[in-house]
Amino acid sequence: KHVPLLFPGAEGSPFRRVVTEFGQSLHAKAGWLASRIEYTKQVPGGGQLVTIHFGADVCMRQCYTKDHARRLEFYDGKNCSVVRPSKDRPCMPLRVAGPLCFEGDVLMKDAEVPRLSCGDIVVLRDGGANTLSLYNRHCLRQVPAAYGYRLRRGTGGEAVEVTEWQELKPPE
């Protein structure tokens, strides 16, 4: 009843503008998560299920709501190149599941992605917000370590090499 009176434009409001908390939009781009694919399974109908080492334990909001979707990228585990469709890697519906033993531990459903293999790498972009800070110790899973690094940039702004690498928080 009284809150609307605080917003600009309301008669008697003491404010000219309201600035909201930008936590997620500010911090999400500052981190990412990566995991090797531990298991793959062909799903009836031509799809694939892959299991990785993080899911609802680290990405609770991403698994339980559609409001916190994140970008997933896929890399070849042998040479770290981006996985692209080919004769050996045709596109198919993909489901990415985490390590917890229940149906809700799913980061991605039915995306058309080239076939993946055990050892390939899944990277979750925008992992700097609502991930490790909300860690769930279901099944007594250990909290992963957090690392920081600095990149040297080339003349065109592209990343050239990692110049510093540091463990910011050890596993718990």
Tab-separated table of C-alpha atoms in Angstrom:
chain	number	residue	atom	x	y	z
A	1	LYS	CA	0.000	0.000	0.000
A	2	HIS	CA	2.837	2.425	0.843
A	3	VAL	CA	5.514	1.112	-1.523
A	4	PRO	CA	4.017	2.587	-4.735
A	5	LEU	CA	4.322	6.032	-3.132
A	6	LEU	CA	8.116	5.659	-3.219
A	7	PHE	CA	8.318	5.434	-7.000
A	8	PRO	CA	8.912	8.505	-9.169
A	9	GLY	CA	5.752	10.045	-10.490
A	10	ALA	CA	3.708	9.250	-7.395
A	11	GLU	CA	2.510	12.295	-5.549
A	12	GLY	CA	4.849	13.009	-2.641
A	13	SER	CA	7.583	10.593	-3.841
A	14	PRO	CA	10.999	11.663	-2.525
A	15	PHE	CA	12.804	10.052	-5.488
A	16	ARG	CA	13.482	11.193	-9.051
A	17	ARG	CA	14.482	7.659	-10.134
A	18	VAL	CA	14.725	4.133	-8.708
A	19	VAL	CA	17.750	1.916	-9.351
A	20	THR	CA	17.229	-1.789	-8.756
A	21	GLU	CA	19.793	-4.369	-7.653
A	22	PHE	CA	21.748	-5.603	-10.664
A	23	GLY	CA	23.445	-8.579	-8.998
A	24	GLN	CA	22.810	-11.290	-11.555
A	25	SER	CA	23.304	-9.150	-14.653
A	26	LEU	CA	26.506	-7.696	-13.208
A	27	HIS	CA	28.095	-10.891	-11.833
A	28	ALA	CA	26.906	-13.671	-14.167
A	29	LYS	CA	29.418	-12.855	-16.926
A	30	ALA	CA	32.302	-12.972	-14.446
A	31	GLY	CA	32.373	-16.763	-14.155
A	32	TRP	CA	31.944	-20.031	-16.000
A	33	LEU	CA	31.809	-23.732	-15.130
A	34	ALA	CA	33.337	-26.622	-17.066
A	35	SER	CA	33.031	-30.392	-16.820
A	36	ARG	CA	34.097	-33.384	-18.835
A	37	ILE	CA	31.245	-35.604	-19.925
A	38	GLU	CA	31.276	-38.664	-17.684
A	39	TYR	CA	28.577	-40.779	-19.350
A	40	THR	CA	26.573	-40.752	-22.575
A	41	LYS	CA	23.401	-42.665	-23.356
A	42	GLN	CA	21.378	-42.928	-26.546
A	43	VAL	CA	17.724	-42.100	-25.974
A	44	PRO	CA	14.922	-43.810	-27.913
A	45	GLY	CA	13.931	-41.641	-30.840
A	46	GLY	CA	17.485	-40.616	-31.729
A	47	GLY	CA	18.442	-38.266	-28.923
A	48	GLN	CA	21.335	-38.362	-26.495
A	49	LEU	CA	21.668	-37.913	-22.735
A	50	VAL	CA	25.016	-36.814	-21.292
A	51	THR	CA	25.924	-36.680	-17.607
A	52	ILE	CA	28.386	-34.095	-16.295
A	53	HIS	CA	29.869	-33.210	-12.887
A	54	PHE	CA	27.708	-30.190	-12.070
A	55	GLY	CA	23.966	-29.722	-12.168
A	56	ALA	CA	21.314	-28.904	-9.574
A	57	ASP	CA	23.966	-28.994	-6.842
A	58	VAL	CA	25.747	-25.954	-8.349
A	59	CYS	CA	23.105	-24.548	-10.698
A	60	MET	CA	19.964	-24.827	-8.620
A	61	ARG	CA	18.075	-21.971	-10.278
A	62	GLN	CA	19.147	-23.000	-13.769
A	63	CYS	CA	17.766	-26.529	-13.230
A	64	TYR	CA	14.562	-25.634	-11.400
A	65	THR	CA	13.367	-22.561	-13.320
A	66	LYS	CA	13.249	-21.375	-16.899
A	67	ASP	CA	13.996	-17.807	-15.766
A	68	HIS	CA	17.712	-18.490	-15.211
A	69	ALA	CA	18.755	-20.262	-18.406
A	70	ARG	CA	22.449	-20.193	-19.242
A	71	ARG	CA	24.415	-20.751	-22.429
A	72	LEU	CA	26.078	-24.147	-22.758
A	73	GLU	CA	29.009	-24.699	-25.114
A	74	PHE	CA	30.526	-28.007	-26.153
A	75	TYR	CA	34.202	-28.740	-26.855
A	76	ASP	CA	36.056	-31.774	-28.168
A	77	GLY	CA	37.816	-33.440	-25.241
A	78	LYS	CA	40.901	-34.310	-27.317
A	79	ASN	CA	41.795	-30.909	-28.786
A	80	CYS	CA	39.469	-28.422	-26.985
A	81	SER	CA	37.989	-27.200	-30.280
A	82	VAL	CA	34.308	-26.287	-30.511
A	83	VAL	CA	32.209	-29.335	-31.432
A	84	ARG	CA	30.715	-28.821	-34.901
A	85	PRO	CA	28.313	-31.015	-36.863
A	86	SER	CA	30.033	-33.530	-39.130
A	87	LYS	CA	29.514	-36.992	-40.590
A	88	ASP	CA	30.838	-38.463	-37.329
A	89	ARG	CA	28.944	-35.960	-35.166
A	90	PRO	CA	25.439	-35.483	-36.592
A	91	CYS	CA	23.092	-33.100	-34.794
A	92	MET	CA	20.539	-34.696	-32.502
A	93	PRO	CA	18.339	-33.723	-29.539
A	94	LEU	CA	20.506	-33.454	-26.428
A	95	ARG	CA	19.712	-33.529	-22.730
A	96	VAL	CA	22.482	-32.466	-20.302
A	97	ALA	CA	22.033	-33.942	-16.828
A	98	GLY	CA	23.965	-33.320	-13.632
A	99	PRO	CA	25.288	-35.853	-11.120
A	100	LEU	CA	22.383	-35.923	-8.677
A	101	CYS	CA	20.045	-38.895	-8.645
A	102	PHE	CA	16.686	-37.301	-9.491
A	103	GLU	CA	14.826	-36.208	-12.603
A	104	GLY	CA	15.125	-32.455	-11.924
A	105	ASP	CA	18.903	-32.390	-12.320
A	106	VAL	CA	18.812	-31.250	-15.964
A	107	LEU	CA	20.582	-28.182	-17.375
A	108	MET	CA	19.436	-28.497	-20.994
A	109	LYS	CA	16.604	-30.358	-22.707
A	110	ASP	CA	16.124	-31.187	-26.379
A	111	ALA	CA	18.676	-28.806	-27.875
A	112	GLU	CA	19.952	-29.749	-31.342
A	113	VAL	CA	23.656	-30.359	-30.776
A	114	PRO	CA	26.279	-32.522	-32.533
A	115	ARG	CA	26.678	-35.967	-30.941
A	116	LEU	CA	28.987	-35.805	-27.922
A	117	SER	CA	31.354	-38.400	-26.455
A	118	CYS	CA	32.664	-39.266	-23.004
A	119	GLY	CA	35.544	-36.908	-22.262
A	120	ASP	CA	34.140	-34.009	-24.295
A	121	ILE	CA	33.794	-30.766	-22.339
A	122	VAL	CA	30.609	-28.884	-21.423
A	123	VAL	CA	31.045	-25.203	-20.482
A	124	LEU	CA	28.275	-23.247	-18.779
A	125	ARG	CA	28.695	-19.541	-19.544
A	126	ASP	CA	27.375	-16.827	-17.239
A	127	GLY	CA	28.193	-18.901	-14.154
A	128	GLY	CA	29.301	-16.030	-11.919
A	129	ALA	CA	25.876	-15.560	-10.316
A	130	ASN	CA	23.456	-17.964	-8.637
A	131	THR	CA	25.785	-20.962	-8.870
A	132	LEU	CA	28.461	-21.592	-6.217
A	133	SER	CA	26.816	-19.128	-3.848
A	134	LEU	CA	23.729	-21.375	-3.789
A	135	TYR	CA	25.614	-24.700	-3.637
A	136	ASN	CA	23.520	-27.629	-2.421
A	137	ARG	CA	25.352	-30.391	-0.546
A	138	HIS	CA	22.833	-33.068	-1.574
A	139	CYS	CA	24.388	-36.535	-1.153
A	140	LEU	CA	27.302	-34.851	0.705
A	141	ARG	CA	28.825	-33.651	-2.555
A	142	GLN	CA	31.986	-31.588	-2.188
A	143	VAL	CA	31.869	-27.905	-3.204
A	144	PRO	CA	34.244	-27.465	-6.160
A	145	ALA	CA	37.232	-25.150	-6.069
A	146	ALA	CA	37.028	-21.670	-7.604
A	147	TYR	CA	39.888	-20.370	-9.742
A	148	GLY	CA	40.742	-16.940	-11.075
A	149	TYR	CA	42.930	-15.983	-14.023
A	150	ARG	CA	44.076	-13.004	-16.050
A	151	LEU	CA	44.434	-12.903	-19.808
A	152	ARG	CA	46.923	-10.986	-21.885
A	153	ARG	CA	45.080	-9.349	-24.763
A	154	GLY	CA	46.358	-8.897	-28.297
A	155	THR	CA	46.285	-5.632	-30.214
A	156	GLY	CA	42.778	-6.422	-31.490
A	157	GLY	CA	41.482	-7.202	-27.987
A	158	GLU	CA	41.489	-10.975	-28.461
A	159	ALA	CA	42.690	-13.219	-25.630
A	160	VAL	CA	46.233	-14.381	-26.333
A	161	GLU	CA	47.395	-16.242	-23.230
A	162	VAL	CA	46.701	-16.775	-19.540
A	163	THR	CA	49.238	-14.720	-17.583
A	164	GLU	CA	48.121	-15.544	-14.051
A	165	TRP	CA	46.230	-18.500	-12.560
A	166	GLN	CA	45.242	-18.726	-8.900
A	167	GLU	CA	43.054	-20.877	-6.683
A	168	LEU	CA	40.610	-18.441	-5.078
A	169	LYS	CA	38.755	-20.964	-2.932
A	170	PRO	CA	39.783	-24.580	-2.303
A	171	PRO	CA	37.242	-27.413	-2.521
A	172	GLU	CA	35.222	-27.908	0.663
